[in-house]
mmCIF file with all atom_site columns, C-alpha atoms in Angstrom:
data_model
loop_
_atom_site.group_PDB
_atom_site.id
_atom_site.type_symbol
_atom_site.label_atom_id
_atom_site.label_alt_id
_atom_site.label_comp_id
_atom_site.label_asym_id
_atom_site.label_entity_id
_atom_site.label_seq_id
_atom_site.pdbx_PDB_ins_code
_atom_site.Cartn_x
_atom_site.Cartn_y
_atom_site.Cartn_z
_atom_site.occupancy
_atom_site.B_iso_or_equiv
_atom_site.pdbx_formal_charge
_atom_site.auth_seq_id
_atom_site.auth_comp_id
_atom_site.auth_asym_id
_atom_site.auth_atom_id
_atom_site.pdbx_PDB_model_num
ATOM 1   C CA . MET F 1 1   ? -6.420  21.331  14.287  1.00 0.00 ? 1   MET F CA 1
ATOM 2   C CA . VAL F 1 2   ? -5.780  17.794  13.086  1.00 0.00 ? 2   VAL F CA 1
ATOM 3   C CA . ALA F 1 3   ? -2.014  17.846  14.331  1.00 0.00 ? 3   ALA F CA 1
ATOM 4   C CA . HIS F 1 4   ? -2.939  17.396  17.944  1.00 0.00 ? 4   HIS F CA 1
ATOM 5   C CA . HIS F 1 5   ? -3.911  13.869  17.005  1.00 0.00 ? 5   HIS F CA 1
ATOM 6   C CA . PHE F 1 6   ? -0.529  12.961  15.868  1.00 0.00 ? 6   PHE F CA 1
ATOM 7   C CA . THR F 1 7   ? 1.659   14.453  18.693  1.00 0.00 ? 7   THR F CA 1
ATOM 8   C CA . HIS F 1 8   ? 2.283   10.925  20.029  1.00 0.00 ? 8   HIS F CA 1
ATOM 9   C CA . VAL F 1 9   ? 3.107   9.483   16.571  1.00 0.00 ? 9   VAL F CA 1
ATOM 10  C CA . ARG F 1 10  ? 6.936   8.353   16.129  1.00 0.00 ? 10  ARG F CA 1
ATOM 11  C CA . HIS F 1 11  ? 6.335   5.663   13.789  1.00 0.00 ? 11  HIS F CA 1
ATOM 12  C CA . TRP F 1 12  ? 4.805   6.701   10.420  1.00 0.00 ? 12  TRP F CA 1
ATOM 13  C CA . VAL F 1 13  ? 3.708   3.794   8.092   1.00 0.00 ? 13  VAL F CA 1
ATOM 14  C CA . PHE F 1 14  ? 2.844   4.420   4.425   1.00 0.00 ? 14  PHE F CA 1
ATOM 15  C CA . ASP F 1 15  ? 1.247   2.267   1.797   1.00 0.00 ? 15  ASP F CA 1
ATOM 16  C CA . LEU F 1 16  ? 2.454   2.715   -1.540  1.00 0.00 ? 16  LEU F CA 1
ATOM 17  C CA . ASP F 1 17  ? 0.245   2.233   -4.535  1.00 0.00 ? 17  ASP F CA 1
ATOM 18  C CA . ASN F 1 18  ? -2.301  5.149   -4.920  1.00 0.00 ? 18  ASN F CA 1
ATOM 19  C CA . THR F 1 19  ? -1.018  6.552   -1.769  1.00 0.00 ? 19  THR F CA 1
ATOM 20  C CA . LEU F 1 20  ? 2.374   7.777   -2.436  1.00 0.00 ? 20  LEU F CA 1
ATOM 21  C CA . TYR F 1 21  ? 1.443   8.513   -6.081  1.00 0.00 ? 21  TYR F CA 1
ATOM 22  C CA . PRO F 1 22  ? -1.890  9.797   -7.261  1.00 0.00 ? 22  PRO F CA 1
ATOM 23  C CA . PRO F 1 23  ? -4.603  7.107   -8.553  1.00 0.00 ? 23  PRO F CA 1
ATOM 24  C CA . ALA F 1 24  ? -4.881  9.360   -11.879 1.00 0.00 ? 24  ALA F CA 1
ATOM 25  C CA . ALA F 1 25  ? -1.269  7.807   -12.682 1.00 0.00 ? 25  ALA F CA 1
ATOM 26  C CA . ARG F 1 26  ? -3.368  4.615   -13.324 1.00 0.00 ? 26  ARG F CA 1
ATOM 27  C CA . LEU F 1 27  ? -0.580  2.179   -12.755 1.00 0.00 ? 27  LEU F CA 1
ATOM 28  C CA . PHE F 1 28  ? -3.084  -0.323  -11.795 1.00 0.00 ? 28  PHE F CA 1
ATOM 29  C CA . ASP F 1 29  ? -4.478  -0.485  -15.294 1.00 0.00 ? 29  ASP F CA 1
ATOM 30  C CA . GLN F 1 30  ? -1.420  -2.000  -16.242 1.00 0.00 ? 30  GLN F CA 1
ATOM 31  C CA . ILE F 1 31  ? -0.845  -4.161  -13.319 1.00 0.00 ? 31  ILE F CA 1
ATOM 32  C CA . GLU F 1 32  ? -4.328  -5.584  -13.654 1.00 0.00 ? 32  GLU F CA 1
ATOM 33  C CA . ILE F 1 33  ? -3.613  -6.629  -17.325 1.00 0.00 ? 33  ILE F CA 1
ATOM 34  C CA . ARG F 1 34  ? -0.629  -8.355  -16.333 1.00 0.00 ? 34  ARG F CA 1
ATOM 35  C CA . MET F 1 35  ? -2.388  -10.187 -13.357 1.00 0.00 ? 35  MET F CA 1
ATOM 36  C CA . THR F 1 36  ? -5.212  -11.470 -15.616 1.00 0.00 ? 36  THR F CA 1
ATOM 37  C CA . ASP F 1 37  ? -2.601  -12.783 -17.953 1.00 0.00 ? 37  ASP F CA 1
ATOM 38  C CA . PHE F 1 38  ? -0.879  -14.485 -15.273 1.00 0.00 ? 38  PHE F CA 1
ATOM 39  C CA . VAL F 1 39  ? -4.150  -16.021 -14.153 1.00 0.00 ? 39  VAL F CA 1
ATOM 40  C CA . MET F 1 40  ? -4.964  -17.234 -17.490 1.00 0.00 ? 40  MET F CA 1
ATOM 41  C CA . ARG F 1 41  ? -1.672  -19.276 -17.677 1.00 0.00 ? 41  ARG F CA 1
ATOM 42  C CA . ALA F 1 42  ? -1.916  -20.590 -14.232 1.00 0.00 ? 42  ALA F CA 1
ATOM 43  C CA . THR F 1 43  ? -5.602  -21.761 -14.360 1.00 0.00 ? 43  THR F CA 1
ATOM 44  C CA . GLY F 1 44  ? -6.053  -22.236 -17.956 1.00 0.00 ? 44  GLY F CA 1
ATOM 45  C CA . ALA F 1 45  ? -9.023  -19.923 -17.908 1.00 0.00 ? 45  ALA F CA 1
ATOM 46  C CA . ASP F 1 46  ? -9.972  -17.802 -20.741 1.00 0.00 ? 46  ASP F CA 1
ATOM 47  C CA . ARG F 1 47  ? -9.679  -13.937 -20.301 1.00 0.00 ? 47  ARG F CA 1
ATOM 48  C CA . ALA F 1 48  ? -13.105 -13.092 -18.814 1.00 0.00 ? 48  ALA F CA 1
ATOM 49  C CA . GLU F 1 49  ? -12.932 -15.807 -16.277 1.00 0.00 ? 49  GLU F CA 1
ATOM 50  C CA . ALA F 1 50  ? -9.470  -15.180 -15.460 1.00 0.00 ? 50  ALA F CA 1
ATOM 51  C CA . ASP F 1 51  ? -10.342 -11.583 -14.781 1.00 0.00 ? 51  ASP F CA 1
ATOM 52  C CA . ARG F 1 52  ? -13.388 -12.734 -12.585 1.00 0.00 ? 52  ARG F CA 1
ATOM 53  C CA . LEU F 1 53  ? -10.874 -14.848 -10.705 1.00 0.00 ? 53  LEU F CA 1
ATOM 54  C CA . ARG F 1 54  ? -8.409  -12.029 -10.160 1.00 0.00 ? 54  ARG F CA 1
ATOM 55  C CA . ARG F 1 55  ? -11.230 -9.970  -8.735  1.00 0.00 ? 55  ARG F CA 1
ATOM 56  C CA . VAL F 1 56  ? -12.565 -12.725 -6.482  1.00 0.00 ? 56  VAL F CA 1
ATOM 57  C CA . TYR F 1 57  ? -9.173  -13.766 -5.055  1.00 0.00 ? 57  TYR F CA 1
ATOM 58  C CA . TRP F 1 58  ? -8.383  -10.029 -4.329  1.00 0.00 ? 58  TRP F CA 1
ATOM 59  C CA . ALA F 1 59  ? -11.619 -9.744  -2.348  1.00 0.00 ? 59  ALA F CA 1
ATOM 60  C CA . GLU F 1 60  ? -11.428 -13.281 -0.688  1.00 0.00 ? 60  GLU F CA 1
ATOM 61  C CA . TYR F 1 61  ? -7.807  -13.480 0.087   1.00 0.00 ? 61  TYR F CA 1
ATOM 62  C CA . GLY F 1 62  ? -6.496  -9.817  0.282   1.00 0.00 ? 62  GLY F CA 1
ATOM 63  C CA . THR F 1 63  ? -4.551  -10.070 -3.144  1.00 0.00 ? 63  THR F CA 1
ATOM 64  C CA . THR F 1 64  ? -4.957  -11.845 -6.567  1.00 0.00 ? 64  THR F CA 1
ATOM 65  C CA . LEU F 1 65  ? -1.370  -13.512 -5.573  1.00 0.00 ? 65  LEU F CA 1
ATOM 66  C CA . ALA F 1 66  ? -2.593  -14.920 -2.085  1.00 0.00 ? 66  ALA F CA 1
ATOM 67  C CA . GLY F 1 67  ? -5.553  -16.390 -3.915  1.00 0.00 ? 67  GLY F CA 1
ATOM 68  C CA . LEU F 1 68  ? -3.207  -18.032 -6.466  1.00 0.00 ? 68  LEU F CA 1
ATOM 69  C CA . MET F 1 69  ? -0.880  -19.427 -4.023  1.00 0.00 ? 69  MET F CA 1
ATOM 70  C CA . ALA F 1 70  ? -3.850  -20.802 -1.823  1.00 0.00 ? 70  ALA F CA 1
ATOM 71  C CA . VAL F 1 71  ? -5.891  -22.278 -4.599  1.00 0.00 ? 71  VAL F CA 1
ATOM 72  C CA . HIS F 1 72  ? -3.168  -23.050 -7.126  1.00 0.00 ? 72  HIS F CA 1
ATOM 73  C CA . GLY F 1 73  ? 0.228   -23.212 -5.383  1.00 0.00 ? 73  GLY F CA 1
ATOM 74  C CA . VAL F 1 74  ? 1.613   -20.462 -7.524  1.00 0.00 ? 74  VAL F CA 1
ATOM 75  C CA . ASP F 1 75  ? 5.161   -19.484 -6.961  1.00 0.00 ? 75  ASP F CA 1
ATOM 76  C CA . PRO F 1 76  ? 5.166   -15.934 -5.643  1.00 0.00 ? 76  PRO F CA 1
ATOM 77  C CA . GLY F 1 77  ? 8.507   -14.656 -7.054  1.00 0.00 ? 77  GLY F CA 1
ATOM 78  C CA . PRO F 1 78  ? 7.723   -14.891 -10.943 1.00 0.00 ? 78  PRO F CA 1
ATOM 79  C CA . TYR F 1 79  ? 4.263   -13.379 -10.151 1.00 0.00 ? 79  TYR F CA 1
ATOM 80  C CA . LEU F 1 80  ? 5.861   -10.604 -8.516  1.00 0.00 ? 80  LEU F CA 1
ATOM 81  C CA . ASP F 1 81  ? 8.169   -10.056 -11.092 1.00 0.00 ? 81  ASP F CA 1
ATOM 82  C CA . GLU F 1 82  ? 5.894   -10.126 -13.922 1.00 0.00 ? 82  GLU F CA 1
ATOM 83  C CA . VAL F 1 83  ? 2.967   -8.123  -12.653 1.00 0.00 ? 83  VAL F CA 1
ATOM 84  C CA . HIS F 1 84  ? 5.198   -5.295  -11.609 1.00 0.00 ? 84  HIS F CA 1
ATOM 85  C CA . ASP F 1 85  ? 7.076   -5.030  -14.948 1.00 0.00 ? 85  ASP F CA 1
ATOM 86  C CA . ILE F 1 86  ? 5.259   -1.778  -15.993 1.00 0.00 ? 86  ILE F CA 1
ATOM 87  C CA . SER F 1 87  ? 6.049   1.480   -17.361 1.00 0.00 ? 87  SER F CA 1
ATOM 88  C CA . LEU F 1 88  ? 6.378   4.237   -14.725 1.00 0.00 ? 88  LEU F CA 1
ATOM 89  C CA . ASP F 1 89  ? 6.303   7.051   -17.264 1.00 0.00 ? 89  ASP F CA 1
ATOM 90  C CA . HIS F 1 90  ? 3.260   8.614   -15.706 1.00 0.00 ? 90  HIS F CA 1
ATOM 91  C CA . LEU F 1 91  ? 4.956   9.292   -12.355 1.00 0.00 ? 91  LEU F CA 1
ATOM 92  C CA . GLU F 1 92  ? 6.443   12.499  -11.401 1.00 0.00 ? 92  GLU F CA 1
ATOM 93  C CA . PRO F 1 93  ? 8.710   13.859  -8.609  1.00 0.00 ? 93  PRO F CA 1
ATOM 94  C CA . ASP F 1 94  ? 6.444   15.438  -5.843  1.00 0.00 ? 94  ASP F CA 1
ATOM 95  C CA . PRO F 1 95  ? 8.795   17.942  -3.866  1.00 0.00 ? 95  PRO F CA 1
ATOM 96  C CA . ALA F 1 96  ? 5.831   18.944  -1.714  1.00 0.00 ? 96  ALA F CA 1
ATOM 97  C CA . LEU F 1 97  ? 5.041   15.384  -0.787  1.00 0.00 ? 97  LEU F CA 1
ATOM 98  C CA . ARG F 1 98  ? 8.617   14.644  -0.092  1.00 0.00 ? 98  ARG F CA 1
ATOM 99  C CA . ALA F 1 99  ? 9.083   17.788  2.186   1.00 0.00 ? 99  ALA F CA 1
ATOM 100 C CA . GLY F 1 100 ? 5.975   16.686  4.171   1.00 0.00 ? 100 GLY F CA 1
ATOM 101 C CA . ILE F 1 101 ? 7.438   12.996  4.673   1.00 0.00 ? 101 ILE F CA 1
ATOM 102 C CA . THR F 1 102 ? 10.822  14.089  5.628   1.00 0.00 ? 102 THR F CA 1
ATOM 103 C CA . ALA F 1 103 ? 9.659   16.636  8.139   1.00 0.00 ? 103 ALA F CA 1
ATOM 104 C CA . LEU F 1 104 ? 7.661   13.997  10.323  1.00 0.00 ? 104 LEU F CA 1
ATOM 105 C CA . PRO F 1 105 ? 9.371   13.278  13.531  1.00 0.00 ? 105 PRO F CA 1
ATOM 106 C CA . GLY F 1 106 ? 10.626  9.687   14.154  1.00 0.00 ? 106 GLY F CA 1
ATOM 107 C CA . ARG F 1 107 ? 10.803  6.735   11.685  1.00 0.00 ? 107 ARG F CA 1
ATOM 108 C CA . ARG F 1 108 ? 9.174   6.683   8.368   1.00 0.00 ? 108 ARG F CA 1
ATOM 109 C CA . ILE F 1 109 ? 8.556   3.455   6.435   1.00 0.00 ? 109 ILE F CA 1
ATOM 110 C CA . VAL F 1 110 ? 6.647   2.113   3.421   1.00 0.00 ? 110 VAL F CA 1
ATOM 111 C CA . TYR F 1 111 ? 4.657   -1.057  3.851   1.00 0.00 ? 111 TYR F CA 1
ATOM 112 C CA . THR F 1 112 ? 3.092   -2.572  0.555   1.00 0.00 ? 112 THR F CA 1
ATOM 113 C CA . ASN F 1 113 ? 1.284   -5.453  -0.781  1.00 0.00 ? 113 ASN F CA 1
ATOM 114 C CA . GLY F 1 114 ? 3.620   -5.380  -3.868  1.00 0.00 ? 114 GLY F CA 1
ATOM 115 C CA . SER F 1 115 ? 7.452   -6.265  -3.974  1.00 0.00 ? 115 SER F CA 1
ATOM 116 C CA . GLU F 1 116 ? 10.298  -4.453  -2.643  1.00 0.00 ? 116 GLU F CA 1
ATOM 117 C CA . PRO F 1 117 ? 11.913  -3.899  -6.119  1.00 0.00 ? 117 PRO F CA 1
ATOM 118 C CA . TYR F 1 118 ? 8.719   -2.466  -7.494  1.00 0.00 ? 118 TYR F CA 1
ATOM 119 C CA . ALA F 1 119 ? 8.214   -0.134  -4.444  1.00 0.00 ? 119 ALA F CA 1
ATOM 120 C CA . ARG F 1 120 ? 11.747  1.111   -5.002  1.00 0.00 ? 120 ARG F CA 1
ATOM 121 C CA . ARG F 1 121 ? 11.285  1.899   -8.563  1.00 0.00 ? 121 ARG F CA 1
ATOM 122 C CA . VAL F 1 122 ? 8.195   3.749   -7.705  1.00 0.00 ? 122 VAL F CA 1
ATOM 123 C CA . LEU F 1 123 ? 9.637   5.792   -4.961  1.00 0.00 ? 123 LEU F CA 1
ATOM 124 C CA . ALA F 1 124 ? 12.716  6.606   -7.216  1.00 0.00 ? 124 ALA F CA 1
ATOM 125 C CA . ALA F 1 125 ? 9.983   7.886   -9.927  1.00 0.00 ? 125 ALA F CA 1
ATOM 126 C CA . ARG F 1 126 ? 8.423   10.024  -7.367  1.00 0.00 ? 126 ARG F CA 1
ATOM 127 C CA . GLY F 1 127 ? 11.700  11.514  -5.893  1.00 0.00 ? 127 GLY F CA 1
ATOM 128 C CA . LEU F 1 128 ? 11.366  9.749   -2.643  1.00 0.00 ? 128 LEU F CA 1
ATOM 129 C CA . GLU F 1 129 ? 13.908  7.300   -2.630  1.00 0.00 ? 129 GLU F CA 1
ATOM 130 C CA . ASP F 1 130 ? 15.533  8.866   0.358   1.00 0.00 ? 130 ASP F CA 1
ATOM 131 C CA . ALA F 1 131 ? 12.582  9.835   2.379   1.00 0.00 ? 131 ALA F CA 1
ATOM 132 C CA . PHE F 1 132 ? 12.220  6.769   4.350   1.00 0.00 ? 132 PHE F CA 1
ATOM 133 C CA . ASP F 1 133 ? 14.083  4.877   6.836   1.00 0.00 ? 133 ASP F CA 1
ATOM 134 C CA . ALA F 1 134 ? 12.746  1.310   5.605   1.00 0.00 ? 134 ALA F CA 1
ATOM 135 C CA . LEU F 1 135 ? 10.571  -0.175  3.000   1.00 0.00 ? 135 LEU F CA 1
ATOM 136 C CA . TYR F 1 136 ? 8.717   -3.606  3.268   1.00 0.00 ? 136 TYR F CA 1
ATOM 137 C CA . GLY F 1 137 ? 7.023   -5.541  0.517   1.00 0.00 ? 137 GLY F CA 1
ATOM 138 C CA . VAL F 1 138 ? 4.517   -8.419  0.749   1.00 0.00 ? 138 VAL F CA 1
ATOM 139 C CA . GLU F 1 139 ? 7.644   -10.730 0.647   1.00 0.00 ? 139 GLU F CA 1
ATOM 140 C CA . HIS F 1 140 ? 8.641   -9.505  4.275   1.00 0.00 ? 140 HIS F CA 1
ATOM 141 C CA . ALA F 1 141 ? 5.360   -10.806 5.643   1.00 0.00 ? 141 ALA F CA 1
ATOM 142 C CA . GLY F 1 142 ? 5.761   -14.229 4.075   1.00 0.00 ? 142 GLY F CA 1
ATOM 143 C CA . TYR F 1 143 ? 3.418   -13.291 1.236   1.00 0.00 ? 143 TYR F CA 1
ATOM 144 C CA . ARG F 1 144 ? 0.641   -12.838 3.543   1.00 0.00 ? 144 ARG F CA 1
ATOM 145 C CA . PRO F 1 145 ? -1.119  -9.637  2.540   1.00 0.00 ? 145 PRO F CA 1
ATOM 146 C CA . LYS F 1 146 ? -2.862  -6.925  4.187   1.00 0.00 ? 146 LYS F CA 1
ATOM 147 C CA . PRO F 1 147 ? -5.627  -6.695  5.357   1.00 0.00 ? 147 PRO F CA 1
ATOM 148 C CA . ALA F 1 148 ? -4.625  -9.701  7.494   1.00 0.00 ? 148 ALA F CA 1
ATOM 149 C CA . ARG F 1 149 ? -3.577  -8.710  10.960  1.00 0.00 ? 149 ARG F CA 1
ATOM 150 C CA . ALA F 1 150 ? -0.745  -11.252 10.852  1.00 0.00 ? 150 ALA F CA 1
ATOM 151 C CA . ALA F 1 151 ? 0.702   -9.654  8.047   1.00 0.00 ? 151 ALA F CA 1
ATOM 152 C CA . PHE F 1 152 ? 1.052   -6.232  9.728   1.00 0.00 ? 152 PHE F CA 1
ATOM 153 C CA . GLU F 1 153 ? 2.280   -7.707  12.906  1.00 0.00 ? 153 GLU F CA 1
ATOM 154 C CA . THR F 1 154 ? 5.062   -9.450  11.022  1.00 0.00 ? 154 THR F CA 1
ATOM 155 C CA . VAL F 1 155 ? 6.266   -6.458  9.275   1.00 0.00 ? 155 VAL F CA 1
ATOM 156 C CA . PHE F 1 156 ? 5.930   -4.154  12.469  1.00 0.00 ? 156 PHE F CA 1
ATOM 157 C CA . ALA F 1 157 ? 8.005   -6.953  14.403  1.00 0.00 ? 157 ALA F CA 1
ATOM 158 C CA . LEU F 1 158 ? 10.632  -6.772  11.707  1.00 0.00 ? 158 LEU F CA 1
ATOM 159 C CA . ASP F 1 159 ? 10.895  -2.873  12.018  1.00 0.00 ? 159 ASP F CA 1
ATOM 160 C CA . GLY F 1 160 ? 10.093  -2.242  15.653  1.00 0.00 ? 160 GLY F CA 1
ATOM 161 C CA . VAL F 1 161 ? 6.800   -0.148  14.880  1.00 0.00 ? 161 VAL F CA 1
ATOM 162 C CA . GLU F 1 162 ? 5.203   0.474   18.287  1.00 0.00 ? 162 GLU F CA 1
ATOM 163 C CA . ALA F 1 163 ? 1.491   0.591   17.291  1.00 0.00 ? 163 ALA F CA 1
ATOM 164 C CA . GLY F 1 164 ? 0.424   2.922   20.144  1.00 0.00 ? 164 GLY F CA 1
ATOM 165 C CA . ALA F 1 165 ? 2.862   5.409   18.623  1.00 0.00 ? 165 ALA F CA 1
ATOM 166 C CA . ALA F 1 166 ? 2.246   4.963   15.052  1.00 0.00 ? 166 ALA F CA 1
ATOM 167 C CA . ALA F 1 167 ? -0.055  6.130   12.132  1.00 0.00 ? 167 ALA F CA 1
ATOM 168 C CA . MET F 1 168 ? -1.078  4.324   9.004   1.00 0.00 ? 168 MET F CA 1
ATOM 169 C CA . PHE F 1 169 ? -1.868  6.037   5.622   1.00 0.00 ? 169 PHE F CA 1
ATOM 170 C CA . GLU F 1 170 ? -3.767  3.687   2.945   1.00 0.00 ? 170 GLU F CA 1
ATOM 171 C CA . ASP F 1 171 ? -5.839  4.286   0.069   1.00 0.00 ? 171 ASP F CA 1
ATOM 172 C CA . ASP F 1 172 ? -7.852  0.842   0.750   1.00 0.00 ? 172 ASP F CA 1
ATOM 173 C CA . PRO F 1 173 ? -10.122 1.214   3.773   1.00 0.00 ? 173 PRO F CA 1
ATOM 174 C CA . ARG F 1 174 ? -9.995  -2.423  4.625   1.00 0.00 ? 174 ARG F CA 1
ATOM 175 C CA . ASN F 1 175 ? -6.405  -2.276  5.128   1.00 0.00 ? 175 ASN F CA 1
ATOM 176 C CA . LEU F 1 176 ? -6.920  0.303   7.896   1.00 0.00 ? 176 LEU F CA 1
ATOM 177 C CA . GLU F 1 177 ? -8.894  -2.036  10.176  1.00 0.00 ? 177 GLU F CA 1
ATOM 178 C CA . ALA F 1 178 ? -6.224  -4.088  11.660  1.00 0.00 ? 178 ALA F CA 1
ATOM 179 C CA . PRO F 1 179 ? -4.024  -0.991  12.125  1.00 0.00 ? 179 PRO F CA 1
ATOM 180 C CA . HIS F 1 180 ? -6.950  0.659   14.027  1.00 0.00 ? 180 HIS F CA 1
ATOM 181 C CA . GLN F 1 181 ? -7.489  -2.471  16.107  1.00 0.00 ? 181 GLN F CA 1
ATOM 182 C CA . MET F 1 182 ? -3.682  -2.446  17.207  1.00 0.00 ? 182 MET F CA 1
ATOM 183 C CA . GLY F 1 183 ? -4.024  1.107   18.333  1.00 0.00 ? 183 GLY F CA 1
ATOM 184 C CA . MET F 1 184 ? -2.763  3.166   15.464  1.00 0.00 ? 184 MET F CA 1
ATOM 185 C CA . ARG F 1 185 ? -3.884  6.376   14.004  1.00 0.00 ? 185 ARG F CA 1
ATOM 186 C CA . THR F 1 186 ? -5.401  5.637   10.773  1.00 0.00 ? 186 THR F CA 1
ATOM 187 C CA . VAL F 1 187 ? -5.498  7.794   7.409   1.00 0.00 ? 187 VAL F CA 1
ATOM 188 C CA . HIS F 1 188 ? -7.442  7.061   4.579   1.00 0.00 ? 188 HIS F CA 1
ATOM 189 C CA . VAL F 1 189 ? -5.912  8.778   1.360   1.00 0.00 ? 189 VAL F CA 1
ATOM 190 C CA . ALA F 1 190 ? -8.263  8.706   -1.636  1.00 0.00 ? 190 ALA F CA 1
ATOM 191 C CA . ASP F 1 191 ? -10.314 11.025  -3.775  1.00 0.00 ? 191 ASP F CA 1
ATOM 192 C CA . ALA F 1 192 ? -13.459 10.282  -1.793  1.00 0.00 ? 192 ALA F CA 1
ATOM 193 C CA . PRO F 1 193 ? -14.087 9.695   1.950   1.00 0.00 ? 193 PRO F CA 1
ATOM 194 C CA . ALA F 1 194 ? -15.244 5.840   2.897   1.00 0.00 ? 194 ALA F CA 1
ATOM 195 C CA . PRO F 1 195 ? -16.571 6.831   6.632   1.00 0.00 ? 195 PRO F CA 1
ATOM 196 C CA . ALA F 1 196 ? -16.049 3.877   8.986   1.00 0.00 ? 196 ALA F CA 1
ATOM 197 C CA . GLN F 1 197 ? -15.268 3.444   12.604  1.00 0.00 ? 197 GLN F CA 1
ATOM 198 C CA . HIS F 1 198 ? -11.858 2.348   11.982  1.00 0.00 ? 198 HIS F CA 1
ATOM 199 C CA . ILE F 1 199 ? -10.872 5.319   9.953   1.00 0.00 ? 199 ILE F CA 1
ATOM 200 C CA . HIS F 1 200 ? -9.868  8.558   11.910  1.00 0.00 ? 200 HIS F CA 1
ATOM 201 C CA . HIS F 1 201 ? -9.130  10.822  9.096   1.00 0.00 ? 201 HIS F CA 1
ATOM 202 C CA . HIS F 1 202 ? -9.567  11.168  5.256   1.00 0.00 ? 202 HIS F CA 1
ATOM 203 C CA . THR F 1 203 ? -7.522  13.312  2.943   1.00 0.00 ? 203 THR F CA 1
ATOM 204 C CA . ASP F 1 204 ? -7.374  13.701  -0.970  1.00 0.00 ? 204 ASP F CA 1
ATOM 205 C CA . ASP F 1 205 ? -4.101  15.506  -0.773  1.00 0.00 ? 205 ASP F CA 1
ATOM 206 C CA . LEU F 1 206 ? -1.598  13.459  1.214   1.00 0.00 ? 206 LEU F CA 1
ATOM 207 C CA . ALA F 1 207 ? 1.059   16.508  0.933   1.00 0.00 ? 207 ALA F CA 1
ATOM 208 C CA . ALA F 1 208 ? -1.104  19.115  2.272   1.00 0.00 ? 208 ALA F CA 1
ATOM 209 C CA . PHE F 1 209 ? -2.328  16.828  5.024   1.00 0.00 ? 209 PHE F CA 1
ATOM 210 C CA . LEU F 1 210 ? 1.176   16.020  6.190   1.00 0.00 ? 210 LEU F CA 1
ATOM 211 C CA . ALA F 1 211 ? 2.139   19.772  6.019   1.00 0.00 ? 211 ALA F CA 1
ATOM 212 C CA . ARG F 1 212 ? -0.669  20.467  8.436   1.00 0.00 ? 212 ARG F CA 1
ATOM 213 C CA . LEU F 1 213 ? 0.998   17.910  10.975  1.00 0.00 ? 213 LEU F CA 1
ATOM 214 C CA . THR F 1 214 ? 4.317   19.932  11.146  1.00 0.00 ? 214 THR F CA 1
ATOM 215 C CA . ARG F 1 215 ? 3.550   23.426  10.929  1.00 0.00 ? 215 ARG F CA 1
#
């Protein structure tokens, strides 16, 4: 009876990576190699140290990019272009997911810490390019990433998202904390649950979960 928790929702916000495609596609294996390469050049560190910094910046700043900008003054544009220049051969269209998304009542958007051009490529590979009303990348939040509440507020203001009538779907539990504080319904999309007060629901099958909301 999960559907009754979503009867008020008219704004549906979806993360991209590992949310609108399965983690088994392992796109981040490619992205992380490119991130580490970039960190090596930006900092002069060897690979082991660059990989450590990549992880530290992600943990402390929300994304590796945010750490590179704060600590090393990196220009975000070239970074985003380089790290997202990956193969999407492992992605396949998902008609069931598309049907679940397009059946949702109200406005549907994607909000990712990746870039808009990369997100458009992913959506096209998944057969979801026409399933959403809008798409926002980290650049639309002034390169301030989730989980910062100000990042959500910036993007939601751009789109007119009403938090009290909205739901957020995310694979990263920490990126659901601010939406919960803002009054959104939160859904953790991942293989394993991560129980927390700011997470209302968990699913390891987004298409099946969405189908339950519109039956």
